[in-house]
mmCIF file with all atom_site columns, C-alpha atoms in Angstrom:
data_model
loop_
_atom_site.group_PDB
_atom_site.id
_atom_site.type_symbol
_atom_site.label_atom_id
_atom_site.label_alt_id
_atom_site.label_comp_id
_atom_site.label_asym_id
_atom_site.label_entity_id
_atom_site.label_seq_id
_atom_site.pdbx_PDB_ins_code
_atom_site.Cartn_x
_atom_site.Cartn_y
_atom_site.Cartn_z
_atom_site.occupancy
_atom_site.B_iso_or_equiv
_atom_site.pdbx_formal_charge
_atom_site.auth_seq_id
_atom_site.auth_comp_id
_atom_site.auth_asym_id
_atom_site.auth_atom_id
_atom_site.pdbx_PDB_model_num
ATOM 1   C CA . MET A 1 1   ? -6.828 19.491 9.432  1.00 72.00 ? 13  MET A CA 1
ATOM 2   C CA . ALA A 1 2   ? -4.810 18.042 12.303 1.00 90.00 ? 14  ALA A CA 1
ATOM 3   C CA . ILE A 1 3   ? -5.420 14.529 13.518 1.00 95.00 ? 15  ILE A CA 1
ATOM 4   C CA . ARG A 1 4   ? -4.464 13.481 17.003 1.00 97.00 ? 16  ARG A CA 1
ATOM 5   C CA . TYR A 1 5   ? -3.332 9.849  17.366 1.00 97.00 ? 17  TYR A CA 1
ATOM 6   C CA . HIS A 1 6   ? -2.948 8.265  20.800 1.00 97.00 ? 18  HIS A CA 1
ATOM 7   C CA . ILE A 1 7   ? -0.497 5.380  20.685 1.00 97.00 ? 19  ILE A CA 1
ATOM 8   C CA . ARG A 1 8   ? 0.564  2.920  23.359 1.00 97.00 ? 20  ARG A CA 1
ATOM 9   C CA . LEU A 1 9   ? 3.825  0.988  23.202 1.00 96.00 ? 21  LEU A CA 1
ATOM 10  C CA . PRO A 1 10  ? 3.171  -1.794 25.755 1.00 95.00 ? 22  PRO A CA 1
ATOM 11  C CA . GLU A 1 11  ? 6.632  -3.366 25.633 1.00 92.00 ? 23  GLU A CA 1
ATOM 12  C CA . PRO A 1 12  ? 9.143  -0.635 24.717 1.00 90.00 ? 24  PRO A CA 1
ATOM 13  C CA . ASP A 1 13  ? 12.234 -2.764 25.451 1.00 86.00 ? 25  ASP A CA 1
ATOM 14  C CA . LYS A 1 14  ? 11.265 -5.086 22.576 1.00 85.00 ? 26  LYS A CA 1
ATOM 15  C CA . LEU A 1 15  ? 10.888 -2.336 19.905 1.00 86.00 ? 27  LEU A CA 1
ATOM 16  C CA . GLY A 1 16  ? 14.407 -2.709 18.595 1.00 79.00 ? 28  GLY A CA 1
ATOM 17  C CA . ALA A 1 17  ? 13.697 -6.253 17.458 1.00 82.00 ? 29  ALA A CA 1
ATOM 18  C CA . ASN A 1 18  ? 11.134 -5.159 14.937 1.00 80.00 ? 30  ASN A CA 1
ATOM 19  C CA . GLY A 1 19  ? 13.312 -5.080 11.835 1.00 88.00 ? 31  GLY A CA 1
ATOM 20  C CA . GLU A 1 20  ? 15.837 -2.838 10.167 1.00 92.00 ? 32  GLU A CA 1
ATOM 21  C CA . PHE A 1 21  ? 13.670 0.298  10.397 1.00 95.00 ? 33  PHE A CA 1
ATOM 22  C CA . ALA A 1 22  ? 12.734 -0.232 14.090 1.00 94.00 ? 34  ALA A CA 1
ATOM 23  C CA . PHE A 1 23  ? 12.876 2.433  16.766 1.00 94.00 ? 35  PHE A CA 1
ATOM 24  C CA . ARG A 1 24  ? 16.384 2.730  18.226 1.00 92.00 ? 36  ARG A CA 1
ATOM 25  C CA . SER A 1 25  ? 15.537 4.819  21.285 1.00 91.00 ? 37  SER A CA 1
ATOM 26  C CA . LYS A 1 26  ? 14.512 3.322  24.608 1.00 86.00 ? 38  LYS A CA 1
ATOM 27  C CA . GLY A 1 27  ? 12.781 6.176  26.430 1.00 92.00 ? 39  GLY A CA 1
ATOM 28  C CA . ALA A 1 28  ? 9.615  8.169  25.747 1.00 96.00 ? 40  ALA A CA 1
ATOM 29  C CA . GLU A 1 29  ? 11.422 11.347 24.675 1.00 96.00 ? 41  GLU A CA 1
ATOM 30  C CA . GLY A 1 30  ? 13.718 9.561  22.215 1.00 96.00 ? 42  GLY A CA 1
ATOM 31  C CA . LEU A 1 31  ? 10.846 7.540  20.734 1.00 97.00 ? 43  LEU A CA 1
ATOM 32  C CA . ALA A 1 32  ? 8.736  10.701 20.301 1.00 98.00 ? 44  ALA A CA 1
ATOM 33  C CA . GLU A 1 33  ? 11.650 12.392 18.505 1.00 98.00 ? 45  GLU A CA 1
ATOM 34  C CA . GLU A 1 34  ? 12.158 9.399  16.201 1.00 97.00 ? 46  GLU A CA 1
ATOM 35  C CA . LEU A 1 35  ? 8.445  9.241  15.262 1.00 98.00 ? 47  LEU A CA 1
ATOM 36  C CA . GLN A 1 36  ? 8.293  12.980 14.822 1.00 98.00 ? 48  GLN A CA 1
ATOM 37  C CA . ALA A 1 37  ? 11.246 12.887 12.402 1.00 98.00 ? 49  ALA A CA 1
ATOM 38  C CA . ALA A 1 38  ? 9.682  9.976  10.513 1.00 97.00 ? 50  ALA A CA 1
ATOM 39  C CA . LEU A 1 39  ? 6.517  12.015 9.947  1.00 98.00 ? 51  LEU A CA 1
ATOM 40  C CA . ARG A 1 40  ? 8.197  15.394 9.248  1.00 98.00 ? 52  ARG A CA 1
ATOM 41  C CA . SER A 1 41  ? 10.520 14.083 6.524  1.00 97.00 ? 53  SER A CA 1
ATOM 42  C CA . ASP A 1 42  ? 10.463 11.273 3.929  1.00 96.00 ? 54  ASP A CA 1
ATOM 43  C CA . ALA A 1 43  ? 13.815 9.836  4.996  1.00 97.00 ? 55  ALA A CA 1
ATOM 44  C CA . LEU A 1 44  ? 12.334 6.717  6.559  1.00 97.00 ? 56  LEU A CA 1
ATOM 45  C CA . PHE A 1 45  ? 10.014 6.221  3.587  1.00 97.00 ? 57  PHE A CA 1
ATOM 46  C CA . GLN A 1 46  ? 12.956 6.582  1.117  1.00 97.00 ? 58  GLN A CA 1
ATOM 47  C CA . ARG A 1 47  ? 15.040 4.035  3.070  1.00 96.00 ? 59  ARG A CA 1
ATOM 48  C CA . TRP A 1 48  ? 12.167 1.560  3.108  1.00 97.00 ? 60  TRP A CA 1
ATOM 49  C CA . ARG A 1 49  ? 11.273 2.277  -0.569 1.00 97.00 ? 61  ARG A CA 1
ATOM 50  C CA . ALA A 1 50  ? 14.878 1.470  -1.610 1.00 97.00 ? 62  ALA A CA 1
ATOM 51  C CA . THR A 1 51  ? 14.540 -2.021 -0.170 1.00 96.00 ? 63  THR A CA 1
ATOM 52  C CA . GLN A 1 52  ? 11.445 -2.849 -2.208 1.00 96.00 ? 64  GLN A CA 1
ATOM 53  C CA . GLU A 1 53  ? 11.692 -5.163 -5.278 1.00 96.00 ? 65  GLU A CA 1
ATOM 54  C CA . ASP A 1 54  ? 10.439 -2.380 -7.583 1.00 97.00 ? 66  ASP A CA 1
ATOM 55  C CA . PRO A 1 55  ? 10.996 0.946  -5.791 1.00 96.00 ? 67  PRO A CA 1
ATOM 56  C CA . ASP A 1 56  ? 9.451  2.840  -8.716 1.00 95.00 ? 68  ASP A CA 1
ATOM 57  C CA . ALA A 1 57  ? 6.211  0.910  -8.274 1.00 96.00 ? 69  ALA A CA 1
ATOM 58  C CA . VAL A 1 58  ? 5.738  2.092  -4.679 1.00 96.00 ? 70  VAL A CA 1
ATOM 59  C CA . ASP A 1 59  ? 2.790  4.478  -4.279 1.00 95.00 ? 71  ASP A CA 1
ATOM 60  C CA . PRO A 1 60  ? 4.463  7.923  -3.811 1.00 95.00 ? 72  PRO A CA 1
ATOM 61  C CA . ALA A 1 61  ? 1.529  8.924  -1.574 1.00 95.00 ? 73  ALA A CA 1
ATOM 62  C CA . LEU A 1 62  ? 3.047  6.715  1.134  1.00 96.00 ? 74  LEU A CA 1
ATOM 63  C CA . GLY A 1 63  ? 5.894  9.275  1.314  1.00 96.00 ? 75  GLY A CA 1
ATOM 64  C CA . ALA A 1 64  ? 3.612  12.066 2.567  1.00 97.00 ? 76  ALA A CA 1
ATOM 65  C CA . VAL A 1 65  ? 5.100  14.329 5.191  1.00 98.00 ? 77  VAL A CA 1
ATOM 66  C CA . ASP A 1 66  ? 3.844  17.014 7.583  1.00 98.00 ? 78  ASP A CA 1
ATOM 67  C CA . PRO A 1 67  ? 6.672  19.311 8.731  1.00 98.00 ? 79  PRO A CA 1
ATOM 68  C CA . ALA A 1 68  ? 4.329  20.631 11.512 1.00 97.00 ? 80  ALA A CA 1
ATOM 69  C CA . THR A 1 69  ? 3.902  17.208 13.184 1.00 98.00 ? 81  THR A CA 1
ATOM 70  C CA . ARG A 1 70  ? 4.341  17.219 16.903 1.00 98.00 ? 82  ARG A CA 1
ATOM 71  C CA . VAL A 1 71  ? 4.846  14.091 19.050 1.00 98.00 ? 83  VAL A CA 1
ATOM 72  C CA . HIS A 1 72  ? 4.835  13.999 22.835 1.00 98.00 ? 84  HIS A CA 1
ATOM 73  C CA . GLY A 1 73  ? 5.933  10.914 24.733 1.00 97.00 ? 85  GLY A CA 1
ATOM 74  C CA . GLU A 1 74  ? 5.114  9.872  28.311 1.00 97.00 ? 86  GLU A CA 1
ATOM 75  C CA . GLN A 1 75  ? 6.956  7.091  30.234 1.00 95.00 ? 87  GLN A CA 1
ATOM 76  C CA . HIS A 1 76  ? 4.801  4.943  32.534 1.00 93.00 ? 88  HIS A CA 1
ATOM 77  C CA . ASP A 1 77  ? 5.895  1.976  34.637 1.00 87.00 ? 89  ASP A CA 1
ATOM 78  C CA . LEU A 1 78  ? 5.658  -0.641 31.933 1.00 89.00 ? 90  LEU A CA 1
ATOM 79  C CA . HIS A 1 79  ? 4.634  1.184  28.786 1.00 96.00 ? 91  HIS A CA 1
ATOM 80  C CA . ILE A 1 80  ? 5.026  4.380  26.844 1.00 97.00 ? 92  ILE A CA 1
ATOM 81  C CA . ASP A 1 81  ? 2.248  6.582  25.508 1.00 97.00 ? 93  ASP A CA 1
ATOM 82  C CA . LEU A 1 82  ? 2.751  8.790  22.413 1.00 98.00 ? 94  LEU A CA 1
ATOM 83  C CA . THR A 1 83  ? 0.509  11.617 21.396 1.00 98.00 ? 95  THR A CA 1
ATOM 84  C CA . VAL A 1 84  ? 0.859  12.624 17.717 1.00 98.00 ? 96  VAL A CA 1
ATOM 85  C CA . GLU A 1 85  ? -0.626 15.725 16.112 1.00 98.00 ? 97  GLU A CA 1
ATOM 86  C CA . THR A 1 86  ? -0.268 15.641 12.355 1.00 97.00 ? 98  THR A CA 1
ATOM 87  C CA . ALA A 1 87  ? -2.067 16.141 9.129  1.00 97.00 ? 99  ALA A CA 1
ATOM 88  C CA . ILE A 1 88  ? -0.848 12.769 7.769  1.00 96.00 ? 100 ILE A CA 1
ATOM 89  C CA . ALA A 1 89  ? -3.600 10.406 6.794  1.00 94.00 ? 101 ALA A CA 1
ATOM 90  C CA . GLY A 1 90  ? -4.232 7.269  8.818  1.00 94.00 ? 102 GLY A CA 1
ATOM 91  C CA . SER A 1 91  ? -3.017 4.823  6.211  1.00 94.00 ? 103 SER A CA 1
ATOM 92  C CA . VAL A 1 92  ? 0.360  6.545  5.914  1.00 96.00 ? 104 VAL A CA 1
ATOM 93  C CA . PHE A 1 93  ? 0.628  7.018  9.664  1.00 97.00 ? 105 PHE A CA 1
ATOM 94  C CA . LYS A 1 94  ? -0.004 3.289  10.231 1.00 96.00 ? 106 LYS A CA 1
ATOM 95  C CA . GLN A 1 95  ? 2.526  2.272  7.608  1.00 96.00 ? 107 GLN A CA 1
ATOM 96  C CA . ARG A 1 96  ? 5.235  4.371  9.348  1.00 97.00 ? 108 ARG A CA 1
ATOM 97  C CA . MET A 1 97  ? 4.294  2.932  12.707 1.00 96.00 ? 109 MET A CA 1
ATOM 98  C CA . ARG A 1 98  ? 4.602  -0.595 11.294 1.00 95.00 ? 110 ARG A CA 1
ATOM 99  C CA . LEU A 1 99  ? 8.060  0.212  9.964  1.00 96.00 ? 111 LEU A CA 1
ATOM 100 C CA . LEU A 1 100 ? 9.159  1.634  13.363 1.00 96.00 ? 112 LEU A CA 1
ATOM 101 C CA . ALA A 1 101 ? 7.294  -0.697 15.787 1.00 95.00 ? 113 ALA A CA 1
ATOM 102 C CA . GLY A 1 102 ? 6.171  -3.729 13.779 1.00 93.00 ? 114 GLY A CA 1
ATOM 103 C CA . SER A 1 103 ? 2.996  -4.921 15.566 1.00 92.00 ? 115 SER A CA 1
ATOM 104 C CA . ALA A 1 104 ? 4.221  -3.824 19.005 1.00 93.00 ? 116 ALA A CA 1
ATOM 105 C CA . TRP A 1 105 ? 1.950  -0.759 19.230 1.00 95.00 ? 117 TRP A CA 1
ATOM 106 C CA . GLU A 1 106 ? -1.697 -0.056 19.927 1.00 96.00 ? 118 GLU A CA 1
ATOM 107 C CA . LEU A 1 107 ? -3.789 2.714  18.483 1.00 96.00 ? 119 LEU A CA 1
ATOM 108 C CA . ARG A 1 108 ? -5.797 3.836  21.544 1.00 95.00 ? 120 ARG A CA 1
ATOM 109 C CA . ASN A 1 109 ? -7.721 6.809  20.081 1.00 94.00 ? 121 ASN A CA 1
ATOM 110 C CA . VAL A 1 110 ? -7.979 9.118  17.086 1.00 94.00 ? 122 VAL A CA 1
ATOM 111 C CA . THR A 1 111 ? -9.490 12.565 17.140 1.00 93.00 ? 123 THR A CA 1
ATOM 112 C CA . ALA A 1 112 ? -9.781 15.290 14.539 1.00 89.00 ? 124 ALA A CA 1
ATOM 113 C CA . GLY A 1 113 ? -9.512 18.942 15.104 1.00 72.00 ? 125 GLY A CA 1
#
């Protein structure tokens, strides 16, 4: 079942300062592509896992992927909105968002369907 997450990035220019796994893009389209890639493949998860003290102890469920994930980005004057359609569970989705954006993101709405 697909879940639709509505995300707001209130200060997109500050996203790159959120650590080694942070978003690198500046615009809505680039950020959407990065998030889509992070949910469609386990590459970001594997990079993060390799930095953990005991990589083998990391819950493999955090590496869940959904190759059908779609992300759309919209640029507004001072913020960016991302709409994500994916089958990835909320806990995994939030973990990926924390890797990419730190605490510089807001979950605005979640719908199933």
